[in-house]
Amino acid sequence: MNANATLPGVVGTIGLSNELLRGHVLTVNGHRAKRDGGEYLLPGAGGGMVRARLRGRFFSEHPIITIGGHDFTTGDATAPFLRVITFLPLLFLFSGSPVSALMAVLGVGFNLWILRAPRTEAWKAGVILGTFVMLVGFMTFWVFFSSWVVSLFRR
């Protein structure tokens, strides 16, 4: 449902917005829906408010909207391959360097943002794997550069 849709009992067109730090955010007629704790308040058909909950907001390509105990899917399930490669930058944590830990956190955050983008799976896989290759190249450069700088102080 990265495109707009209508849900029973809700007045207006429901959509999803992809934000880098918040994950998916529900929109009603193009405007961000109000929140009350972990639930969204959507305009109801009877003039009241309908409470909706998003599950899988951050780690899923297509979250599930729950309204009144009924689940509404917003798209197909995320491919397992994409879920695995999204977390490839965590391998940098094995080096023990603070710079590699920063690259791991930034890489996973970027990959989750790409995972939630309304693009094809092939495009997402290409961008995620390309980012990982670039991070490996940067970390290789960083290892040699930092070793060279440290060797200057040991003389």
Short mmCIF file of C-alpha atoms in Angstrom, two decimals:
data_model
loop_
_atom_site.label_atom_id
_atom_site.label_comp_id
_atom_site.label_asym_id
_atom_site.label_seq_id
_atom_site.Cartn_x
_atom_site.Cartn_y
_atom_site.Cartn_z
CA MET A 1 0.00 0.00 0.00
CA ASN A 2 2.81 2.41 -0.81
CA ALA A 3 0.15 3.74 -3.12
CA ASN A 4 -2.95 5.22 -1.53
CA ALA A 5 -5.86 3.02 -0.41
CA THR A 6 -9.16 3.23 1.43
CA LEU A 7 -9.96 1.18 4.52
CA PRO A 8 -13.39 0.30 5.90
CA GLY A 9 -14.62 2.70 8.57
CA VAL A 10 -12.03 5.35 7.73
CA VAL A 11 -12.86 8.57 5.90
CA GLY A 12 -10.13 9.62 3.51
CA THR A 13 -7.35 8.03 1.56
CA ILE A 14 -4.73 6.21 3.62
CA GLY A 15 -1.11 6.15 2.52
CA LEU A 16 2.33 5.40 3.88
CA SER A 17 5.22 7.80 4.13
CA ASN A 18 8.77 6.47 4.48
CA GLU A 19 10.88 8.48 6.93
CA LEU A 20 14.52 7.71 7.65
CA LEU A 21 14.36 7.75 11.45
CA ARG A 22 10.69 6.96 12.12
CA GLY A 23 10.16 4.24 9.53
CA HIS A 24 6.70 4.09 7.99
CA VAL A 25 4.24 6.80 8.96
CA LEU A 26 0.52 6.70 8.16
CA THR A 27 -0.93 9.58 6.16
CA VAL A 28 -4.55 10.56 5.60
CA ASN A 29 -5.27 12.52 2.42
CA GLY A 30 -1.56 13.29 2.14
CA HIS A 31 -1.19 14.66 5.70
CA ARG A 32 0.54 12.86 8.55
CA ALA A 33 -2.01 11.17 10.83
CA LYS A 34 -2.13 12.18 14.50
CA ARG A 35 -0.66 9.77 17.04
CA ASP A 36 -1.75 8.77 20.50
CA GLY A 37 0.99 6.66 22.00
CA GLY A 38 1.60 3.73 19.68
CA GLU A 39 -1.64 4.20 17.76
CA TYR A 40 -2.71 6.45 14.94
CA LEU A 41 -5.97 8.40 15.14
CA LEU A 42 -7.76 8.30 11.79
CA PRO A 43 -10.99 10.13 10.89
CA GLY A 44 -13.91 7.70 11.21
CA ALA A 45 -17.03 7.39 9.07
CA GLY A 46 -19.29 8.27 12.03
CA GLY A 47 -17.45 11.49 12.82
CA GLY A 48 -15.32 9.94 15.57
CA MET A 49 -11.75 8.77 15.50
CA VAL A 50 -10.65 5.26 14.50
CA ARG A 51 -7.59 3.84 16.22
CA ALA A 52 -5.07 2.13 13.96
CA ARG A 53 -1.80 0.42 14.77
CA LEU A 54 1.16 -0.25 12.47
CA ARG A 55 3.08 -3.48 13.01
CA GLY A 56 6.50 -3.91 11.48
CA ARG A 57 6.94 -0.19 11.05
CA PHE A 58 10.71 -0.12 11.03
CA PHE A 59 11.98 -3.51 9.85
CA SER A 60 9.41 -4.33 7.18
CA GLU A 61 9.03 -3.20 3.62
CA HIS A 62 5.24 -3.33 3.96
CA PRO A 63 3.83 -3.00 7.48
CA ILE A 64 0.45 -4.34 8.62
CA ILE A 65 -2.30 -1.91 9.66
CA THR A 66 -4.58 -3.15 12.45
CA ILE A 67 -7.97 -1.46 12.83
CA GLY A 68 -10.51 -2.84 15.27
CA GLY A 69 -8.77 -6.21 15.52
CA HIS A 70 -8.67 -6.69 11.73
CA ASP A 71 -5.34 -6.78 9.94
CA PHE A 72 -4.86 -5.12 6.56
CA THR A 73 -1.70 -5.91 4.63
CA THR A 74 -0.01 -3.08 2.81
CA GLY A 75 1.91 -5.24 0.35
CA ASP A 76 3.76 -8.49 -0.16
CA ALA A 77 6.12 -9.89 2.45
CA THR A 78 9.76 -8.81 2.24
CA ALA A 79 12.00 -11.34 0.50
CA PRO A 80 14.24 -13.22 2.96
CA PHE A 81 17.29 -12.43 0.81
CA LEU A 82 16.66 -8.70 1.22
CA ARG A 83 16.26 -9.06 4.98
CA VAL A 84 19.61 -10.87 5.22
CA ILE A 85 21.64 -8.48 3.08
CA THR A 86 20.14 -5.48 4.89
CA PHE A 87 22.17 -6.45 7.95
CA LEU A 88 25.47 -7.20 6.14
CA PRO A 89 27.17 -4.05 7.55
CA LEU A 90 26.94 -5.63 11.03
CA LEU A 91 29.93 -7.74 9.97
CA PHE A 92 32.07 -4.63 10.53
CA LEU A 93 31.50 -5.02 14.28
CA PHE A 94 33.95 -7.94 14.29
CA SER A 95 36.87 -5.58 13.66
CA GLY A 96 36.41 -3.93 17.07
CA SER A 97 37.11 -0.42 15.80
CA PRO A 98 34.86 2.52 16.76
CA VAL A 99 34.94 3.67 13.12
CA SER A 100 33.76 0.25 11.93
CA ALA A 101 31.00 0.27 14.57
CA LEU A 102 29.86 3.65 13.24
CA MET A 103 29.92 2.30 9.67
CA ALA A 104 27.89 -0.72 10.78
CA VAL A 105 25.19 1.39 12.41
CA LEU A 106 25.02 3.89 9.54
CA GLY A 107 25.05 1.09 6.96
CA VAL A 108 22.18 -0.82 8.55
CA GLY A 109 20.18 2.38 9.00
CA PHE A 110 20.65 3.30 5.35
CA ASN A 111 19.79 -0.22 4.22
CA LEU A 112 16.56 -0.22 6.24
CA TRP A 113 15.64 3.07 4.59
CA ILE A 114 16.32 1.53 1.16
CA LEU A 115 14.35 -1.60 2.12
CA ARG A 116 11.26 0.54 2.81
CA ALA A 117 11.56 2.49 -0.45
CA PRO A 118 8.82 1.88 -3.05
CA ARG A 119 11.18 0.32 -5.64
CA THR A 120 11.71 -3.10 -7.18
CA GLU A 121 13.52 -5.85 -5.27
CA ALA A 122 16.33 -5.91 -7.84
CA TRP A 123 16.96 -2.18 -7.38
CA LYS A 124 16.96 -2.55 -3.60
CA ALA A 125 19.37 -5.50 -3.70
CA GLY A 126 21.69 -3.61 -6.03
CA VAL A 127 21.78 -0.51 -3.87
CA ILE A 128 22.23 -2.49 -0.63
CA LEU A 129 25.04 -4.65 -2.06
CA GLY A 130 26.67 -1.64 -3.74
CA THR A 131 26.63 0.22 -0.44
CA PHE A 132 28.22 -2.74 1.31
CA VAL A 133 31.00 -2.93 -1.30
CA MET A 134 31.64 0.81 -0.90
CA LEU A 135 31.80 0.44 2.89
CA VAL A 136 34.26 -2.46 2.55
CA GLY A 137 36.41 -0.26 0.29
CA PHE A 138 36.26 2.60 2.79
CA MET A 139 37.12 0.33 5.71
CA THR A 140 40.08 -1.13 3.77
CA PHE A 141 41.33 2.39 3.08
CA TRP A 142 40.77 3.32 6.73
CA VAL A 143 42.82 0.35 7.99
CA PHE A 144 45.82 1.29 5.85
CA PHE A 145 45.51 5.01 6.52
CA SER A 146 45.15 4.66 10.29
CA SER A 147 48.06 2.19 10.39
CA TRP A 148 50.22 4.67 8.50
CA VAL A 149 49.28 7.53 10.86
CA VAL A 150 50.04 5.39 13.91
CA SER A 151 53.41 4.37 12.42
CA LEU A 152 54.37 8.06 12.14
CA PHE A 153 54.10 8.47 15.91
CA ARG A 154 56.13 5.36 16.73
CA ARG A 155 59.40 6.65 15.19
#
